[in-house]
XYZ file of N, CA and C in Angstrom:
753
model
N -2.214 16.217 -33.149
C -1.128 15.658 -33.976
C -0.609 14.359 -33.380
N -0.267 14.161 -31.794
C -0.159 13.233 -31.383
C -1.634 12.042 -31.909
N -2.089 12.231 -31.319
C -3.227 10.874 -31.949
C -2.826 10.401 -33.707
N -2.997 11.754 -34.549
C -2.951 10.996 -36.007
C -1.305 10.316 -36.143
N -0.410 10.264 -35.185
C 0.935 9.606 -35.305
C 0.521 8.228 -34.529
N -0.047 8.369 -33.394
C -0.554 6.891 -33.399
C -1.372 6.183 -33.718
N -2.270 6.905 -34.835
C -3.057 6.429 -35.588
C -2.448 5.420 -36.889
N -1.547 6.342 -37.170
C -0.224 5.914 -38.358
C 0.609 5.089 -37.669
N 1.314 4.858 -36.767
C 1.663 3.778 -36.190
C 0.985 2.404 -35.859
N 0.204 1.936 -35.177
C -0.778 1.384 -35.563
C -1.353 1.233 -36.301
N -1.064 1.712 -37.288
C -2.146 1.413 -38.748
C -1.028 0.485 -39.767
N 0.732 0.663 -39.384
C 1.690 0.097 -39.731
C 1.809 -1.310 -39.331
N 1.479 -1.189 -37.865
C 1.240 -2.771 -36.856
C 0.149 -3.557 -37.725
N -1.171 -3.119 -37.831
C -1.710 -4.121 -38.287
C -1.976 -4.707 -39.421
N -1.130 -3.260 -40.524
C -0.451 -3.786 -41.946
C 0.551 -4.969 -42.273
N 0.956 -4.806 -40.416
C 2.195 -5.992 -41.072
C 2.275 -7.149 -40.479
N 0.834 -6.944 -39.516
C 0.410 -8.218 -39.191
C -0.426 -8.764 -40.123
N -1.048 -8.144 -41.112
C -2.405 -8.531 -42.075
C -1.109 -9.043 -43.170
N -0.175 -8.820 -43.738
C 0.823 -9.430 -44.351
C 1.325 -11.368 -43.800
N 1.443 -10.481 -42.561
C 2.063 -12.250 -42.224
C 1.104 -13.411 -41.687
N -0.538 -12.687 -41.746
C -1.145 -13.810 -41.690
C -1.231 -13.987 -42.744
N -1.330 -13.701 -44.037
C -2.012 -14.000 -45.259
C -0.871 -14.996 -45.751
N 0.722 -14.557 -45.556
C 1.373 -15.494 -46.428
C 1.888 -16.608 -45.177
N 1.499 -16.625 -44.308
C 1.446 -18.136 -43.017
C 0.513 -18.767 -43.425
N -0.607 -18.089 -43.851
C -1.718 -19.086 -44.111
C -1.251 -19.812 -45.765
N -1.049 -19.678 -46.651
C -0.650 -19.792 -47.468
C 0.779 -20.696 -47.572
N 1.610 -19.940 -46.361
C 2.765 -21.116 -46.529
C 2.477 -22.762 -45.767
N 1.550 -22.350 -44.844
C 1.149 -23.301 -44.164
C 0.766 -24.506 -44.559
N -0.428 -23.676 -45.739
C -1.018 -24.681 -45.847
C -0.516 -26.183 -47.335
N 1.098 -25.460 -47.685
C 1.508 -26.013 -48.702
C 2.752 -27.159 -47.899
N 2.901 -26.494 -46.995
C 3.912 -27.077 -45.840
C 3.442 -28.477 -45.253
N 1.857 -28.114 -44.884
C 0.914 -29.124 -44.635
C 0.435 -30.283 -45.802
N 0.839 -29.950 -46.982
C 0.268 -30.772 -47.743
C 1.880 -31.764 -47.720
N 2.731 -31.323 -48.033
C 3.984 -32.135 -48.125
C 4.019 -32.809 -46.461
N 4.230 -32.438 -45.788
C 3.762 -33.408 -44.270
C 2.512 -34.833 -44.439
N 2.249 -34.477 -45.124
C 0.869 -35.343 -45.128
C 1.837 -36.337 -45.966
N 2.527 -36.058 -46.585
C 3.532 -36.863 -47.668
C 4.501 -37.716 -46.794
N 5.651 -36.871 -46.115
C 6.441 -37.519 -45.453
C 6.358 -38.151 -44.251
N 5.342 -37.524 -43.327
C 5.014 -38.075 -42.136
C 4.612 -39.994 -42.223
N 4.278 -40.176 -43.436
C 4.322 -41.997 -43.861
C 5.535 -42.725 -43.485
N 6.618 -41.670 -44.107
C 7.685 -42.551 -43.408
C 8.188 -42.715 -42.143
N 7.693 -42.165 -41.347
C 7.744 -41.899 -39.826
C 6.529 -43.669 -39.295
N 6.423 -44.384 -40.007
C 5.309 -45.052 -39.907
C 5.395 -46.857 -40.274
N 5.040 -47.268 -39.625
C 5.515 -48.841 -40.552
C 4.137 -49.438 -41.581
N 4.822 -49.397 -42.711
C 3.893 -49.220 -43.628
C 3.055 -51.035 -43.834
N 1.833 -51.035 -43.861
C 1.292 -51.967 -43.252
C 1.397 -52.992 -45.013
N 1.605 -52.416 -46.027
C 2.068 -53.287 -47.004
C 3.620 -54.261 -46.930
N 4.266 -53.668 -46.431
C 5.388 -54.240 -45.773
C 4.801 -55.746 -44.880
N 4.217 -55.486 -44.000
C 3.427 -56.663 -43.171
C 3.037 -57.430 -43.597
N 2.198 -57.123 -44.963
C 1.523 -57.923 -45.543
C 2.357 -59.320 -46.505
N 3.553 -58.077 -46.763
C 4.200 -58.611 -47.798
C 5.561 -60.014 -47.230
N 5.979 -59.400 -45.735
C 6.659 -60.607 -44.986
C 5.583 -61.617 -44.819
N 4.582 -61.649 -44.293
C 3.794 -63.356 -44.513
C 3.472 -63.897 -45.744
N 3.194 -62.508 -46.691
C 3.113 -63.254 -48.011
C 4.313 -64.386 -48.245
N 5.614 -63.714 -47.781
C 6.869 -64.445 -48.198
C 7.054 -65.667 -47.507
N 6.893 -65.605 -46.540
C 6.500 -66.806 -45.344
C 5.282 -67.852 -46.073
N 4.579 -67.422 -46.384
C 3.113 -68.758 -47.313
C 3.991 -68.905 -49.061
N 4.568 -68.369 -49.280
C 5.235 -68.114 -50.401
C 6.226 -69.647 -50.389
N 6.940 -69.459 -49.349
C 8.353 -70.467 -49.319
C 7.829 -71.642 -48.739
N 6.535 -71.868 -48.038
C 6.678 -72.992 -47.731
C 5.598 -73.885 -49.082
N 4.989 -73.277 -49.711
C 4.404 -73.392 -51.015
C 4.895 -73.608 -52.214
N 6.099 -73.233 -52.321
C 7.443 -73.509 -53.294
C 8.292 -74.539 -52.932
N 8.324 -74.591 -51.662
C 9.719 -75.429 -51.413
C 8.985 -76.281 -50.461
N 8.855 -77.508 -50.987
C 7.729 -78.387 -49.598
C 8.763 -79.214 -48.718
N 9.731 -79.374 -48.977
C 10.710 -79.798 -48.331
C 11.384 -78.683 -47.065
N 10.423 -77.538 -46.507
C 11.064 -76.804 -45.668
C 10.021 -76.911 -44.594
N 10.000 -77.407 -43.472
C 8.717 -77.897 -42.584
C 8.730 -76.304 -42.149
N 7.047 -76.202 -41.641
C 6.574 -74.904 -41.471
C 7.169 -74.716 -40.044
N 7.353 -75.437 -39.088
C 7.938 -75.687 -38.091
C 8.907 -74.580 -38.362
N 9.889 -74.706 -39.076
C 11.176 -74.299 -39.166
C 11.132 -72.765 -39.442
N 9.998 -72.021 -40.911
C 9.812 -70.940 -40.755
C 9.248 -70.210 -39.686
N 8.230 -70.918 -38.689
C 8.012 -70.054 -37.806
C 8.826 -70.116 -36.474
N 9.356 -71.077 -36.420
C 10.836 -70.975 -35.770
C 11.505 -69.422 -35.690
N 12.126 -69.089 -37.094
C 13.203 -68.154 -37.497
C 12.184 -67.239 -37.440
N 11.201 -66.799 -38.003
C 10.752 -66.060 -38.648
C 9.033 -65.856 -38.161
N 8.938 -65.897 -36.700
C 7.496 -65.573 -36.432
C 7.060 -64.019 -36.785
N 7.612 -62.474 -36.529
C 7.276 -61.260 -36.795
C 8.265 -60.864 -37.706
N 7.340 -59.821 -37.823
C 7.856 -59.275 -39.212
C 9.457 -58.264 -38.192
N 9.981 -58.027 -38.912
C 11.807 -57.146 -38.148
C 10.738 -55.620 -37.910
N 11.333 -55.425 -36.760
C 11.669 -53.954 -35.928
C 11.125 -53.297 -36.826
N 9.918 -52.247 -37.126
C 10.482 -50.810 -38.023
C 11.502 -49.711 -37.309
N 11.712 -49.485 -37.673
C 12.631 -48.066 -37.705
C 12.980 -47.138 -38.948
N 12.655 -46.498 -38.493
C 12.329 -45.075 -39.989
C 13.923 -44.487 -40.136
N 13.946 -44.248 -41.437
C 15.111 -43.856 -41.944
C 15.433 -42.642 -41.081
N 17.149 -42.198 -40.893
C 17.489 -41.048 -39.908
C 16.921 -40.029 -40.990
N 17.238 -39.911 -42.511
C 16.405 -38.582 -43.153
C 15.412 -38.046 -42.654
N 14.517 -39.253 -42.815
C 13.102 -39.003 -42.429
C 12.623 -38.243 -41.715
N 13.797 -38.859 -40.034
C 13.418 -38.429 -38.694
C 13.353 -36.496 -38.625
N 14.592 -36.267 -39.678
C 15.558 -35.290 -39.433
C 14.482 -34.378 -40.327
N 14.058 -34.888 -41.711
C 13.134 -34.247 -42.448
C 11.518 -33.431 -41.739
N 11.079 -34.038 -41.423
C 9.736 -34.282 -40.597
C 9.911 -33.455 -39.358
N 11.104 -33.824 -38.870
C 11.573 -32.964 -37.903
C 11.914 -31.656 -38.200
N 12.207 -31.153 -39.408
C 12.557 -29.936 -39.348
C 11.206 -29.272 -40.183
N 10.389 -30.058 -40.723
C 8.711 -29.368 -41.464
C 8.263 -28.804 -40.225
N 7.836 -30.259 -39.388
C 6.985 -29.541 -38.166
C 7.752 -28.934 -37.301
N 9.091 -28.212 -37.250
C 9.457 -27.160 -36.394
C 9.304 -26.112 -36.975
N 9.175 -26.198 -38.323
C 8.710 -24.967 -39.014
C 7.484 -24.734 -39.319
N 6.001 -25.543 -39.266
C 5.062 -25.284 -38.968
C 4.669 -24.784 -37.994
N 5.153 -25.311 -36.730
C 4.751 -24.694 -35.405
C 5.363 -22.784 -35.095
N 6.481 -23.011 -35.752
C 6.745 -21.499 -36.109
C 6.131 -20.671 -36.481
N 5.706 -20.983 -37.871
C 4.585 -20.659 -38.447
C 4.176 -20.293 -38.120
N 3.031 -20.492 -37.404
C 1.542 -20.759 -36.618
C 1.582 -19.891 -35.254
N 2.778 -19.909 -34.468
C 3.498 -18.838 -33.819
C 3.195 -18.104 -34.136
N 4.161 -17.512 -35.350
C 4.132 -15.881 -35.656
C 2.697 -15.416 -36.113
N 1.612 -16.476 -36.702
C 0.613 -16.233 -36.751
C -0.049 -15.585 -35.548
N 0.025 -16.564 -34.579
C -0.765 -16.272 -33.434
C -0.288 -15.176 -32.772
N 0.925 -14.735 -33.165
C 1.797 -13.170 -32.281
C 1.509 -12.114 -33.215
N 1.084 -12.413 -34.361
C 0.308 -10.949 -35.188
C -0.854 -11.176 -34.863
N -1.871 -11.977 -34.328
C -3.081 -11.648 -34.314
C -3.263 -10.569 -32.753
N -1.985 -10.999 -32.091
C -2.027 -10.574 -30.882
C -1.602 -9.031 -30.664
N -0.891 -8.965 -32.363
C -0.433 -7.980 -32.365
C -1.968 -6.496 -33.094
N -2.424 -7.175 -33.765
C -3.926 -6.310 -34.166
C -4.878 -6.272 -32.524
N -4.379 -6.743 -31.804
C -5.319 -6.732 -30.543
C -4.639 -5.591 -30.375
N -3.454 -5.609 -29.535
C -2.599 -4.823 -29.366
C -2.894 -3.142 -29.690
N -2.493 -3.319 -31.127
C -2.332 -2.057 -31.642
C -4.164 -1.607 -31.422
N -5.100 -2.521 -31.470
C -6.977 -1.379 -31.369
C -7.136 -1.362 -29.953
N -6.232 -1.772 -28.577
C -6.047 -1.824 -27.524
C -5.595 -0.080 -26.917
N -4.331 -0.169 -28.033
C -3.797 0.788 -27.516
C -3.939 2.496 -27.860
N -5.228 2.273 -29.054
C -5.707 3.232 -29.599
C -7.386 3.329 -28.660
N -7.678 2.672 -28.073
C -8.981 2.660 -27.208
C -8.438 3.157 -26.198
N -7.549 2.642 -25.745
C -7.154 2.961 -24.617
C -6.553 4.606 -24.080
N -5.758 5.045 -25.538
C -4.882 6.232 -25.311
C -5.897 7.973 -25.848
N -7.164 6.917 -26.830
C -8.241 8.213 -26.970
C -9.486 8.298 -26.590
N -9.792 7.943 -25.159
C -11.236 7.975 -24.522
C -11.733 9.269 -24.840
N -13.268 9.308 -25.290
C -13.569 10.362 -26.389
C -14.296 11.413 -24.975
N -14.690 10.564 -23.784
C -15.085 11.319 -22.881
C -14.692 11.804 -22.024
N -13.253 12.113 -21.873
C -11.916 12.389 -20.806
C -11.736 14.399 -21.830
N -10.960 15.049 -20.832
C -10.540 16.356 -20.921
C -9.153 16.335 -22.102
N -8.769 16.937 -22.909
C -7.518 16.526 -23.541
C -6.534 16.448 -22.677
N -6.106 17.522 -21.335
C -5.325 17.165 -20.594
C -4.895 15.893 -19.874
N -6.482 14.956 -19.925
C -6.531 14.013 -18.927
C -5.969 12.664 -20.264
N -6.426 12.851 -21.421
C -5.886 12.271 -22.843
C -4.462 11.874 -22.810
N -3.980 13.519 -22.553
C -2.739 13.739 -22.912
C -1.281 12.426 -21.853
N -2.266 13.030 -20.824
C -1.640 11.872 -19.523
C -1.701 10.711 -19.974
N -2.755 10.287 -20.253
C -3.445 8.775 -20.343
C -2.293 8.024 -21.601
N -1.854 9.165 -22.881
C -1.334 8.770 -23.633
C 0.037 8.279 -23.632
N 0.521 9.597 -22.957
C 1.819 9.924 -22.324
C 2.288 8.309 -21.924
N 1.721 7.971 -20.460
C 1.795 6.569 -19.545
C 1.812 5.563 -20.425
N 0.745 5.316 -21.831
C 0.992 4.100 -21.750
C 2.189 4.136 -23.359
N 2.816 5.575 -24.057
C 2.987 5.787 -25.071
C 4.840 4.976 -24.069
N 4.621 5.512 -23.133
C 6.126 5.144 -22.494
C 6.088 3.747 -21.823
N 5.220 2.827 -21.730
C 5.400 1.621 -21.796
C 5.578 1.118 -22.832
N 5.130 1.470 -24.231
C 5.587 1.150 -25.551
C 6.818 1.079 -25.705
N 7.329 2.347 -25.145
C 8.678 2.111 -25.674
C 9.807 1.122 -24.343
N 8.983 1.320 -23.362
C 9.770 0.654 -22.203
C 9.861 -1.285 -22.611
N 9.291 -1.659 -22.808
C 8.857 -2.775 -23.210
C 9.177 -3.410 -24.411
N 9.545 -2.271 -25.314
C 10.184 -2.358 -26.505
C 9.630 -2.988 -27.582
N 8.231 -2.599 -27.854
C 6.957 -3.190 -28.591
C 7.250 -2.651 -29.985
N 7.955 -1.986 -30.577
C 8.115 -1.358 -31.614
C 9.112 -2.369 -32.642
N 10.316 -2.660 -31.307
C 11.420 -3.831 -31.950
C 10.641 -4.845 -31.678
N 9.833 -5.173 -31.130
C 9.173 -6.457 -31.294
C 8.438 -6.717 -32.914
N 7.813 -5.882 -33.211
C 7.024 -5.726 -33.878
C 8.084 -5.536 -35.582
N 8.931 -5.491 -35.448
C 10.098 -5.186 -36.337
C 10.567 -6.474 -36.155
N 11.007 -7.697 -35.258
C 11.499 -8.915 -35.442
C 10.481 -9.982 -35.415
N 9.089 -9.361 -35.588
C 8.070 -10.529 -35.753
C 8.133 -11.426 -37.165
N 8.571 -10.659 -38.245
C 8.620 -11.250 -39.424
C 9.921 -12.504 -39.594
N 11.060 -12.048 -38.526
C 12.002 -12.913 -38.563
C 11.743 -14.295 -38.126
N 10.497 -14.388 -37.586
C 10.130 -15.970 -37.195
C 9.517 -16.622 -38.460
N 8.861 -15.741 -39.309
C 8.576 -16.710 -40.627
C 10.186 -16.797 -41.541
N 10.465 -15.659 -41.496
C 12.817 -16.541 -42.244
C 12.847 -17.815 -41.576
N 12.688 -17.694 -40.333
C 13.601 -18.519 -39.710
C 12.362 -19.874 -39.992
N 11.327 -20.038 -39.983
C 10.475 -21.089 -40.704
C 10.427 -21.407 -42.108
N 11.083 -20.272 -43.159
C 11.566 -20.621 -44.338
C 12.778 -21.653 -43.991
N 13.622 -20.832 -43.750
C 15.003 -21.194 -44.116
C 14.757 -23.156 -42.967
N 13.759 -23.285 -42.269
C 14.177 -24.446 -41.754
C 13.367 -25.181 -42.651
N 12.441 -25.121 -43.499
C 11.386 -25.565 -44.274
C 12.495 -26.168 -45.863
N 12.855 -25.064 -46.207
C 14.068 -24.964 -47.335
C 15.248 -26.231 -47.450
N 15.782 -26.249 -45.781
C 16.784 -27.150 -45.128
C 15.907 -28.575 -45.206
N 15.065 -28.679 -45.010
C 14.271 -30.284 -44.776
C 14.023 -30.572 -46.372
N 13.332 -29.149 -47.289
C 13.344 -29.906 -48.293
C 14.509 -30.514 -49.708
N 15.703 -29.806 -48.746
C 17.007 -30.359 -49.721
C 17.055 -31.637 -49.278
N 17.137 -32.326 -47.890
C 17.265 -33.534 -47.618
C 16.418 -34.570 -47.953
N 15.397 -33.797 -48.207
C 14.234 -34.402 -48.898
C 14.143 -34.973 -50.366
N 14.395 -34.332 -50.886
C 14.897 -34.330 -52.229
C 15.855 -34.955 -52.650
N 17.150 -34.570 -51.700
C 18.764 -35.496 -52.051
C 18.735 -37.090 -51.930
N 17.780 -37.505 -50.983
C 17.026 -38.908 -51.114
C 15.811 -39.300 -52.026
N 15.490 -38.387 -52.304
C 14.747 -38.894 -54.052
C 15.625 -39.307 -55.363
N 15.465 -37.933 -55.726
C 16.609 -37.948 -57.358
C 17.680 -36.622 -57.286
N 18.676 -36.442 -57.354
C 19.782 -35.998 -57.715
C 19.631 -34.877 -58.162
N 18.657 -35.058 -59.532
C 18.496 -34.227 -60.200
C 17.487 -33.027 -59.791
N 16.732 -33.226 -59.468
C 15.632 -32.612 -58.553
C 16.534 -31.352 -57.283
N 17.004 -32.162 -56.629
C 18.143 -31.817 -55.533
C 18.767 -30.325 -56.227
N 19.749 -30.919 -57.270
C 20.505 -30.033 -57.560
C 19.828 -28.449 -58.212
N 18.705 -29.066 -59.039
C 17.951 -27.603 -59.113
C 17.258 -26.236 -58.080
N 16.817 -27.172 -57.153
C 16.116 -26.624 -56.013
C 17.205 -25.890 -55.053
N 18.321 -26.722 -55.011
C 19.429 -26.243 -54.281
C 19.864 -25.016 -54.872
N 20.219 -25.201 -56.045
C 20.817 -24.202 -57.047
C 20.079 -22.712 -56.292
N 18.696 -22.664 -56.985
C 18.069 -21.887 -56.135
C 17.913 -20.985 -55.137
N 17.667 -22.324 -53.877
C 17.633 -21.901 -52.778
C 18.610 -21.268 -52.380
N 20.156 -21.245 -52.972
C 21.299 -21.154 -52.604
C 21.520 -20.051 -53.377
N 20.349 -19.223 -54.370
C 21.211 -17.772 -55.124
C 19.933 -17.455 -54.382
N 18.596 -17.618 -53.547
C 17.808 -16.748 -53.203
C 18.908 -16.630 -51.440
N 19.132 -17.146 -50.947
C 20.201 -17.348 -49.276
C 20.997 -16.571 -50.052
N 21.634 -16.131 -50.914
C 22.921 -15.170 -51.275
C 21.985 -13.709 -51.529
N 21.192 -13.781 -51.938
C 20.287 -12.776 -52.296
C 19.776 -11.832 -50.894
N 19.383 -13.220 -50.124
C 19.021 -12.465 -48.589
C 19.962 -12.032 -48.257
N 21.461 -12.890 -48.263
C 22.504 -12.510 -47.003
C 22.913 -10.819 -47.406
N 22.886 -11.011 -48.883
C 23.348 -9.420 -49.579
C 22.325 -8.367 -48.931
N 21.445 -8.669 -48.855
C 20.232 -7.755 -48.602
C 20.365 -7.404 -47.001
N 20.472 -8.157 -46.168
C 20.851 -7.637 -44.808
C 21.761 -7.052 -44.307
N 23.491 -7.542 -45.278
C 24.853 -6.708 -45.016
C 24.640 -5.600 -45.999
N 24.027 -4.996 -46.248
C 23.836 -3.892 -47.439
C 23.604 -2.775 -46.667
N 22.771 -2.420 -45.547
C 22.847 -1.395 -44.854
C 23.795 -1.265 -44.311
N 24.253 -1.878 -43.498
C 26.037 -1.961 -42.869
C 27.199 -0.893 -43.638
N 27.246 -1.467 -44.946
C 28.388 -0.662 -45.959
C 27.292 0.133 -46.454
N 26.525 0.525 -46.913
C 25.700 1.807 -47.451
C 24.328 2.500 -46.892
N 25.008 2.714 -45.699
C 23.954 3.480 -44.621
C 22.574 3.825 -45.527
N 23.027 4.930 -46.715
C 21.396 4.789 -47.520
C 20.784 4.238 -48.129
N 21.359 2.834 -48.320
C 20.006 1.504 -48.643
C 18.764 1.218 -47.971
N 18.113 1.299 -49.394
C 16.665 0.854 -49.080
C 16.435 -0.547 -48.918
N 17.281 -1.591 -48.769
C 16.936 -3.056 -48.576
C 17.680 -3.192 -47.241
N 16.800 -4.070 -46.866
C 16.621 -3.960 -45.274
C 15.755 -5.460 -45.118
N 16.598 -6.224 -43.995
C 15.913 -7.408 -43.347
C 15.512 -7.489 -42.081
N 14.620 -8.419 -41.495
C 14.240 -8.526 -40.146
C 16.203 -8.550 -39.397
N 16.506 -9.257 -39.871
C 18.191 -9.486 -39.568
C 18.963 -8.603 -39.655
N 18.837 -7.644 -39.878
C 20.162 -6.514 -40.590
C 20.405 -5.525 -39.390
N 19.107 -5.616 -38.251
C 19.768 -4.596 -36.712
C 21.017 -5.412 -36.091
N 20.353 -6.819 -35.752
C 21.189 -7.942 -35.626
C 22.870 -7.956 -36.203
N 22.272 -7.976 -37.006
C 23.922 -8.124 -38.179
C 25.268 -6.692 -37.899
N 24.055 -5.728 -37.885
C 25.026 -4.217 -37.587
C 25.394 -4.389 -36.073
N 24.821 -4.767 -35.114
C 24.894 -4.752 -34.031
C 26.558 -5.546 -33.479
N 26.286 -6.920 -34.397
C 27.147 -7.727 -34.623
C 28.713 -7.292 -35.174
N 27.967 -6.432 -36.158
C 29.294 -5.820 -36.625
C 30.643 -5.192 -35.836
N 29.042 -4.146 -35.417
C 29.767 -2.718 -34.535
C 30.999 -3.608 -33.642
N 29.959 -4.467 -32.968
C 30.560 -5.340 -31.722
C 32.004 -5.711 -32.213
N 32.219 -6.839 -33.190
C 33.365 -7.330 -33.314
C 34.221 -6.088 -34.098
N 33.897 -5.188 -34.741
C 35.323 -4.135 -35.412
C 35.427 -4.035 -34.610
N 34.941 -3.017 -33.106
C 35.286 -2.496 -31.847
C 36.283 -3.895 -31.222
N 35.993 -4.680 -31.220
C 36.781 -5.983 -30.705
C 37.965 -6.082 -31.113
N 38.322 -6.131 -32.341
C 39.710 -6.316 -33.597
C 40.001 -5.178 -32.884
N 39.505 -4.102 -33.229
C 40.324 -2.874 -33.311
C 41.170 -2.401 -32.028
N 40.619 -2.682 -31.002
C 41.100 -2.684 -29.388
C 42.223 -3.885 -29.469
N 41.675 -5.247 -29.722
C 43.065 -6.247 -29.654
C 44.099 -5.246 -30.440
N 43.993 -4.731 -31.555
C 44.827 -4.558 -32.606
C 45.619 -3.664 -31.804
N 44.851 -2.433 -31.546
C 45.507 -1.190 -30.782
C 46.884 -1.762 -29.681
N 45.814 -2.878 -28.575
C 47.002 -3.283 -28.014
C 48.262 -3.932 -28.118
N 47.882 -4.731 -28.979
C 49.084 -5.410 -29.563
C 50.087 -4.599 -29.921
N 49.510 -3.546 -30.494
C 50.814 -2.600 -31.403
C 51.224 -2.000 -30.461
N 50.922 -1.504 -29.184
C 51.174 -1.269 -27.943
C 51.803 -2.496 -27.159
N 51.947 -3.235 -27.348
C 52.552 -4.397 -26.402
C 51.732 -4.894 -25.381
N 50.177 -4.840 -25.937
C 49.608 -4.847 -24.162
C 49.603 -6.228 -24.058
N 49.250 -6.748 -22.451
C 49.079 -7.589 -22.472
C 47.938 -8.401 -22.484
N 47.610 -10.404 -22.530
C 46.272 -10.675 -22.625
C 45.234 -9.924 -21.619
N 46.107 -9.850 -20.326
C 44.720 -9.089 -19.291
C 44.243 -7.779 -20.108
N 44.957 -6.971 -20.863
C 44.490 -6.070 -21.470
C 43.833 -6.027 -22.305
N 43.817 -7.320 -22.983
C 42.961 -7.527 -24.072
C 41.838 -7.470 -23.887
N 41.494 -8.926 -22.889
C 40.886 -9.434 -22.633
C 40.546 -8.710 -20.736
N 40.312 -7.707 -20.374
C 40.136 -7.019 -19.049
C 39.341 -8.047 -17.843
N 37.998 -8.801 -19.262
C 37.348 -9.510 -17.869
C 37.580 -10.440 -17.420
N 39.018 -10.827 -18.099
C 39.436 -12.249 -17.748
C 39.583 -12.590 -16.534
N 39.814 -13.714 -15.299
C 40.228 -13.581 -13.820
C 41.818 -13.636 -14.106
């Protein structure tokens, strides 16, 4: 019975690693196509170059009364590029969310190692069951020592957290295009972010909800923490205590 539970455990690991490669690869590779877009402006665009000497053969061709002397005087290179701060900030937040990406990719593949690691390892077919049983025992309690289970439960939170920075670059992205564009996408993004946030504080107030986020241990944890916090200031106060009491670890 022990084996077919870590058979079923492991068979969960590499379900939900075979999930988050399929939609990394997929988000990736749409992430990658818009990079290929913005990363230009990170760039001094060589029509620009072309187009200051054009202007330079331009004026002294129009206006013959301006000795060439004088334009290349003022005006030998073309001005500084420097890329818009959007840009920087845009680009900057794609490829922190690609490399995320690609992360959590590479920590589920590590994680299917893992899990046919730990099933080779815990049922050698030529050992005594007693000697099994040991073998399983040792490494069933580094699992949990190590805490491979919550790992494996906050692996998905690195692709949120590559949405939600992907999401963030492409409002700024957008709000420097058209307006209109902006405001739809935002609209959006901003009832699917209400949609998540509901979905993670939902176990909190109704212990038997079935919606559940990588975030929502986090969030309860968070919770517990600060009521226990209020509720102790509160207690003391109504007691008269004082800040050292509040606050105990203060010096």
């Amino acid at each position: 019975m022990t084996e077919g539970e870590d058979e079923k455990m492991t068979h969960r690991w590499q379900k939900d690693a075979d999930g988050i490669l399929i939609f990394t690869g997929l988000f990736s590779a749409a992430l990658a196509a818009l990079l290929t877009v913005s990363v230009q402006d990170l760039k001094p665009n060589p029509q620009d170059t072309s187009a200051f000497y054009l202007g330079n053969i331009y004026q002294l061709l129009a206006d013959p009364n301006i000795s060439r002397a004088s334009i290349l005087a003022t005006q030998v290179q073309p001005p500084v590029f420097s890329p818009p701060k959007s840009a920087v900030l845009v680009n900057s937040l794609w490829f922190l969310s690609l490399v995320i990406s690609m992360t959590s990719a590479l920590l589920a593949t590590m994680l299917q190692q893992w899990a046919r690691r730990f099933l080779t390892i815990t049922q050698p077919p030529l050992y005594s069951p007693h000697k099994r049983a040991s073998i399983r025992a040792f490494f069933a309690n580094g699992v949990e020592k190590f805490h491979l289970p919550s790992s494996v439960e906050a692996l998905p939170a690195l692709l949120h957290l590559s949405l939600f920075l992907f999401f963030t670059g492409l409002a700024i992205y957008l709000f420097n295009i058209n307006h209109t564009v902006f405001s739809v996408v935002v609209w959006w993004v901003g009832l699917a972010g209400g949609v998540y946030g509901c979905v993670t504080l939902m176990p909190i107030f109704w212990h038997n909800s079935p919606y559940y986020s990588p975030l929502s241990s986090s969030a309860w944890i968070f919770f517990n923490f600060t009521s226990s916090a209020i509720r102790r200031i509160l207690y003391l106060l109504s007691r008269g205590g004082t800040s050292k009491d509040i606050y105990p670890f203060r010096a």
